[in-house]
Coordinates of C-alpha atoms in Angstrom, one line a residue:
M1 CA 123.1 150.8 135.4
A2 CA 124.2 151.2 131.7
I3 CA 125.9 148.5 129.8
S4 CA 129.6 149.8 127.9
D5 CA 129.7 149.2 124.2
G6 CA 132.8 147.2 124.8
V7 CA 130.6 145.2 127.0
L8 CA 127.9 145.1 124.8
K9 CA 129.9 144.1 121.8
K10 CA 131.0 141.2 123.6
I11 CA 127.9 139.6 124.8
L12 CA 126.4 140.0 121.4
I13 CA 129.5 138.2 119.2
S14 CA 129.2 135.4 122.4
Y15 CA 125.3 135.6 121.2
A16 CA 126.5 135.1 118.0
Y17 CA 129.3 132.5 118.7
V18 CA 126.5 130.4 120.3
A19 CA 123.5 130.7 117.5
I20 CA 126.1 130.1 114.6
W21 CA 127.3 126.9 117.0
I22 CA 123.6 125.8 117.6
F23 CA 122.9 126.0 113.7
L24 CA 125.3 124.1 112.4
S25 CA 124.9 121.2 115.2
F26 CA 121.8 121.1 114.1
T27 CA 121.9 121.1 110.7
V28 CA 124.3 118.9 110.4
I29 CA 122.4 116.0 112.7
V30 CA 119.3 117.1 110.1
Y31 CA 121.0 116.6 107.2
N32 CA 122.9 113.1 108.6
K33 CA 118.9 111.6 109.3
Y34 CA 118.3 113.1 105.4
I35 CA 120.9 111.1 104.1
L36 CA 120.9 108.2 106.2
D37 CA 116.8 107.6 106.3
P38 CA 115.3 104.9 103.7
K39 CA 112.1 106.9 103.6
M40 CA 114.0 110.2 102.4
F41 CA 117.4 110.6 100.3
N42 CA 117.6 106.7 101.3
W43 CA 121.3 106.2 101.2
P44 CA 122.0 104.0 104.4
F45 CA 125.4 104.0 104.5
P46 CA 127.2 104.9 107.3
I47 CA 130.3 103.6 107.6
S48 CA 130.6 105.6 103.9
L49 CA 129.0 108.8 104.7
T50 CA 131.2 108.7 108.4
M51 CA 134.6 108.1 105.8
I52 CA 133.4 110.5 103.2
H53 CA 133.2 113.5 106.6
M54 CA 136.7 112.2 107.2
A55 CA 138.1 112.3 104.2
F56 CA 137.2 115.9 103.8
C57 CA 137.9 117.3 107.2
S58 CA 141.7 115.6 107.1
T59 CA 142.0 117.2 103.5
L60 CA 140.6 120.8 104.9
A61 CA 142.6 120.1 108.6
F62 CA 146.2 119.8 106.3
L63 CA 145.5 122.9 104.2
L64 CA 145.1 124.8 107.2
V65 CA 147.8 123.8 109.4
R66 CA 150.3 122.6 106.2
V67 CA 149.5 125.0 103.4
L68 CA 148.1 127.9 104.6
K69 CA 149.7 127.7 107.9
L70 CA 146.9 129.5 109.4
V71 CA 146.8 127.1 112.6
E72 CA 149.7 126.2 114.4
P73 CA 150.6 122.1 114.5
V74 CA 151.4 120.4 117.8
S75 CA 155.0 118.8 118.6
M76 CA 154.3 115.3 118.3
S77 CA 156.7 112.5 117.9
S78 CA 155.8 109.3 115.9
D79 CA 155.8 106.9 119.8
L80 CA 153.1 109.7 121.2
Y81 CA 151.3 109.7 118.0
L82 CA 151.3 106.2 117.8
K83 CA 150.6 105.9 121.6
S84 CA 147.7 108.5 122.6
V85 CA 146.2 109.8 119.0
V86 CA 145.7 106.2 117.7
P87 CA 143.4 105.4 120.4
I88 CA 141.6 108.8 120.1
G89 CA 140.9 108.0 116.4
F90 CA 140.0 104.0 116.9
L91 CA 137.5 105.0 119.2
Y92 CA 136.4 108.5 117.6
S93 CA 135.4 106.4 114.7
F94 CA 133.7 103.6 116.2
S95 CA 131.6 106.8 117.9
L96 CA 130.7 108.2 114.3
W97 CA 129.9 105.3 112.7
F98 CA 127.7 103.7 115.4
S99 CA 126.0 107.5 115.5
N100 CA 125.2 107.3 111.8
S101 CA 123.5 104.4 112.1
A102 CA 121.1 105.0 114.6
Y103 CA 119.5 107.7 112.2
I104 CA 118.5 104.7 109.6
Y105 CA 116.4 102.7 112.5
L106 CA 115.7 106.0 115.7
S107 CA 113.8 109.2 115.3
V108 CA 116.0 112.4 116.3
S109 CA 114.2 113.3 118.8
F110 CA 114.7 109.8 120.5
I111 CA 118.1 109.8 119.5
Q112 CA 118.7 112.9 121.6
M113 CA 116.5 111.8 124.3
L114 CA 119.3 108.9 124.6
K115 CA 121.9 111.2 124.4
A116 CA 121.0 112.4 127.6
L117 CA 123.3 109.3 129.0
M118 CA 126.6 110.7 128.1
P119 CA 127.8 112.5 132.0
V120 CA 126.2 108.6 133.1
A121 CA 128.8 107.6 130.8
V122 CA 131.5 110.2 130.9
Y123 CA 131.1 109.9 134.8
S124 CA 131.1 105.6 135.0
I125 CA 133.9 105.6 132.8
G126 CA 136.0 107.9 134.4
V127 CA 135.5 106.7 137.9
L128 CA 136.7 103.2 136.7
F129 CA 139.9 104.9 134.9
N130 CA 140.4 106.6 138.6
K131 CA 140.1 110.1 136.6
E132 CA 136.8 111.0 138.9
G133 CA 136.2 110.3 142.7
F134 CA 133.2 107.9 143.5
K135 CA 131.0 110.5 145.1
S136 CA 127.4 109.0 146.4
N137 CA 125.2 112.0 145.7
T138 CA 126.6 112.1 142.2
M139 CA 125.4 108.6 141.6
A140 CA 122.4 109.3 142.5
N141 CA 121.9 111.9 140.1
M142 CA 123.7 109.8 137.0
L143 CA 120.8 107.2 138.0
A144 CA 117.8 109.3 138.2
I145 CA 119.1 111.0 134.6
S146 CA 119.1 106.6 133.8
F147 CA 115.9 106.8 135.4
G148 CA 114.3 109.8 132.8
V149 CA 116.0 108.4 130.0
G150 CA 114.9 105.0 130.8
I151 CA 111.1 106.3 131.5
A152 CA 111.1 108.2 127.6
A153 CA 111.9 105.2 126.1
Y154 CA 109.2 103.6 127.9
G155 CA 106.9 106.0 125.9
E156 CA 109.0 106.1 122.6
A157 CA 105.8 104.8 120.4
K158 CA 108.3 103.8 117.6
F159 CA 111.6 101.8 119.6
N160 CA 113.5 100.0 117.7
T161 CA 115.8 97.6 120.0
W162 CA 118.9 97.6 117.4
G163 CA 118.5 101.2 117.0
V164 CA 119.3 101.8 120.9
I165 CA 121.9 99.5 121.3
L166 CA 123.8 101.4 118.2
Q167 CA 122.9 104.8 120.1
L168 CA 124.2 102.9 123.2
G169 CA 126.9 101.7 121.7
A170 CA 128.1 105.7 120.3
V171 CA 127.5 107.0 123.5
A172 CA 129.7 104.1 125.5
F173 CA 133.1 104.9 122.6
E174 CA 132.8 108.6 122.9
A175 CA 132.7 108.4 126.8
T176 CA 135.8 106.6 126.7
R177 CA 137.7 108.8 124.0
L178 CA 136.8 112.4 126.2
V179 CA 138.2 110.7 129.4
M180 CA 141.5 108.9 127.0
I181 CA 141.9 112.6 126.0
Q182 CA 142.2 113.3 129.9
I183 CA 144.5 110.8 130.1
L184 CA 146.5 110.4 127.6
L185 CA 146.3 114.1 125.7
T186 CA 146.0 116.0 128.5
S187 CA 147.5 114.6 131.2
K188 CA 150.6 115.2 129.7
G189 CA 150.2 119.1 128.7
I190 CA 149.0 118.0 125.1
S191 CA 146.1 120.6 123.7
L192 CA 144.4 120.1 120.6
N193 CA 142.0 122.6 119.1
P194 CA 139.0 121.3 116.8
I195 CA 141.7 121.8 113.9
T196 CA 144.5 120.4 115.3
S197 CA 142.0 117.5 116.2
L198 CA 140.9 116.9 112.8
Y199 CA 144.4 116.9 111.2
Y200 CA 145.3 114.3 113.6
V201 CA 142.5 112.1 114.3
A202 CA 140.6 112.4 111.1
P203 CA 143.4 110.4 109.0
C204 CA 143.2 108.0 112.1
C205 CA 139.8 107.1 111.3
L206 CA 139.8 106.6 108.2
A207 CA 142.0 103.8 108.7
F208 CA 140.2 102.2 111.4
L209 CA 136.9 102.3 109.2
F210 CA 138.0 101.2 106.0
V211 CA 138.3 97.5 107.6
P212 CA 134.7 97.5 108.2
W213 CA 133.5 99.2 105.4
M214 CA 135.2 96.6 102.9
V215 CA 133.3 94.0 104.7
V216 CA 130.2 95.6 105.7
E217 CA 129.6 98.2 103.2
A218 CA 131.7 97.7 100.2
P219 CA 129.8 94.6 98.8
K220 CA 126.0 96.8 99.0
L221 CA 127.2 99.8 96.9
R222 CA 128.3 97.4 94.0
E223 CA 125.5 95.7 94.1
T224 CA 123.7 99.3 94.0
S225 CA 124.4 100.2 90.4
S226 CA 122.1 102.7 89.7
F227 CA 123.4 104.6 93.0
H228 CA 125.4 108.7 91.3
F229 CA 127.5 109.9 93.8
D230 CA 125.7 113.6 94.8
F231 CA 128.4 115.9 94.9
V232 CA 126.2 118.7 96.3
V233 CA 124.7 117.0 98.8
F234 CA 127.4 115.1 100.0
G235 CA 129.6 117.9 99.6
T236 CA 127.6 120.8 101.4
N237 CA 126.9 117.7 104.4
S238 CA 131.0 117.2 104.4
L239 CA 131.2 121.0 104.8
C240 CA 129.2 121.6 107.3
A241 CA 130.4 119.2 109.1
F242 CA 133.8 120.7 108.5
A243 CA 132.0 124.1 109.6
L244 CA 131.1 122.9 112.8
N245 CA 134.0 121.4 114.2
L246 CA 135.1 125.1 113.1
A247 CA 132.4 126.8 116.0
V248 CA 133.2 124.2 118.6
F249 CA 136.8 126.0 117.9
L250 CA 135.3 129.6 118.3
L251 CA 132.2 129.0 120.6
V252 CA 134.7 127.2 123.6
G253 CA 137.7 129.8 122.9
K254 CA 135.9 132.8 122.4
T255 CA 133.0 132.1 125.5
S256 CA 132.8 128.8 127.9
A257 CA 132.4 124.9 127.8
L258 CA 129.7 125.5 130.3
T259 CA 128.4 127.8 127.7
M260 CA 128.6 125.2 125.2
N261 CA 126.3 122.9 127.8
V262 CA 123.6 124.8 127.9
A263 CA 123.6 125.8 124.0
G264 CA 123.2 122.3 124.0
V265 CA 120.5 122.1 126.0
V266 CA 119.5 124.7 123.9
K267 CA 119.6 122.5 120.2
D268 CA 118.3 119.1 122.3
W269 CA 115.0 120.5 122.9
L270 CA 115.0 122.7 119.0
L271 CA 115.3 118.9 117.6
I272 CA 113.4 117.5 119.2
A273 CA 110.5 120.4 118.6
F274 CA 111.6 120.2 114.7
S275 CA 111.5 116.3 114.3
W276 CA 108.1 117.1 115.8
S277 CA 106.6 119.3 114.4
V278 CA 108.9 119.6 110.4
I279 CA 109.9 115.6 110.7
K280 CA 106.7 114.7 111.5
D281 CA 108.0 111.8 114.4
T282 CA 105.6 110.9 117.4
V283 CA 106.4 112.3 120.4
T284 CA 104.4 111.0 123.0
P285 CA 103.8 112.8 126.9
I286 CA 106.0 110.1 128.4
N287 CA 109.1 110.8 126.5
L288 CA 108.8 114.0 126.8
F289 CA 108.1 113.6 130.7
G290 CA 111.4 111.1 131.2
Y291 CA 113.4 113.5 129.3
F292 CA 112.4 116.5 130.8
L293 CA 113.9 114.4 134.3
A294 CA 116.9 113.0 132.6
F295 CA 117.3 117.0 132.0
L296 CA 117.1 118.4 135.5
G297 CA 119.6 115.6 136.5
V298 CA 121.7 117.2 133.4
A299 CA 121.2 120.7 134.4
Y300 CA 122.0 119.7 138.0
Y301 CA 125.1 117.7 136.8
N302 CA 126.6 121.3 134.9
H303 CA 125.9 122.8 137.6
V304 CA 128.0 121.0 140.2
K305 CA 130.7 120.7 137.6
L306 CA 130.7 124.5 137.2
Q307 CA 130.9 125.4 141.6
A308 CA 134.0 122.9 141.5
L309 CA 135.1 124.3 138.5
K310 CA 134.6 128.0 140.1
A311 CA 136.5 126.3 143.4
K312 CA 139.3 125.5 141.8
E313 CA 139.8 128.5 139.7
A314 CA 139.1 130.6 143.4
Q315 CA 141.7 128.5 145.0
K316 CA 144.0 129.0 142.4
K317 CA 143.6 132.5 142.5
A318 CA 144.8 132.3 146.2
V319 CA 148.0 129.8 145.8
Q320 CA 149.2 132.6 143.0
A321 CA 148.6 135.7 145.3
D322 CA 150.3 133.9 147.9
E323 CA 153.1 133.5 145.9
E324 CA 153.1 136.8 144.2
E325 CA 153.2 137.8 148.7
G326 CA 155.6 135.9 148.9
K327 CA 157.9 137.0 146.7
L328 CA 157.5 141.2 148.0
L329 CA 158.7 139.7 151.2
E330 CA 161.3 138.5 149.8
V331 CA 162.6 141.7 147.7
R332 CA 161.6 143.8 150.8
D333 CA 164.1 141.8 153.2
G334 CA 167.0 141.5 150.8
E335 CA 166.4 145.3 150.0
G336 CA 166.3 146.1 154.0
G337 CA 169.2 144.1 154.0
E338 CA 171.3 145.9 151.4
K339 CA 170.5 149.1 153.3
K340 CA 171.5 148.3 156.1
S341 CA 174.9 147.1 155.0
H342 CA 175.4 150.2 153.5
S343 CA 174.6 151.9 156.4
Q344 CA 177.5 149.6 158.2
D345 CA 180.0 150.0 155.4
D346 CA 179.0 154.2 155.5

């Protein structure tokens, strides 16, 4: 059966969005590693780098929303902003700070393996806040993912305890942020795309990071008198970070969240291959075996979520069909009653 030009065009566009997202996500991760790693660009200031990103993204988001008016802002009161957006900004700032800090101590490949714990953290925190129902088979799957990551960690050639603590902290903060978005925004009918998210959240992140920056990194930066701000490196790095948010908007908007999850798996394997072949990080067979077990668990989790989503959509369509049928019957009954009354009048 031949594919029509319209369908083929949609498929090619979807693949193009996936490729762009994978490329930008890949680039941002490797670029951040390059800047922060003491053996590369040697600028080990993760809070400063995160603040540069947030300042850049805040400025561009403001231009797109308020000046160029290409993106519609969300109607939001100051009370809602303080109670909903500010806590999310706090969690996001620490998630970015910790994840960027991990690049100083861990290889890119091992960080990607530790990130496989994200579904475990999201599910556990969801259960804690009553956003997810506890299911023994789902928890068994979470334990399987954790076991796989544990094997990968056991096989890590350059294991660094502090780096692992930072990355696990980043996963915990990010998972909490995702659950809080559901509780504080989605449940109230507020939907933020990546641009409006940056418009509202990035300034909060900048404010929250300022205090630890003053205490931890500002004194060290004053001592580093030999450093000169490289506008090309930090400018292109920040531009890639902002472009990644645009790519997320396009990918989820034009395809689906599941497509992004699948693309994320492809990106993780590519990063592991790149880390081993180009950066020359050590990737052991035990590493790969453990990550493969975790990968199977994550794939199964995504499959179960997709099936649940499909069932929910089918149920929703069935309810809508029943409602429409009920309305049609009401209209017909009304028309029948009118005709009957007219015939009696005659």
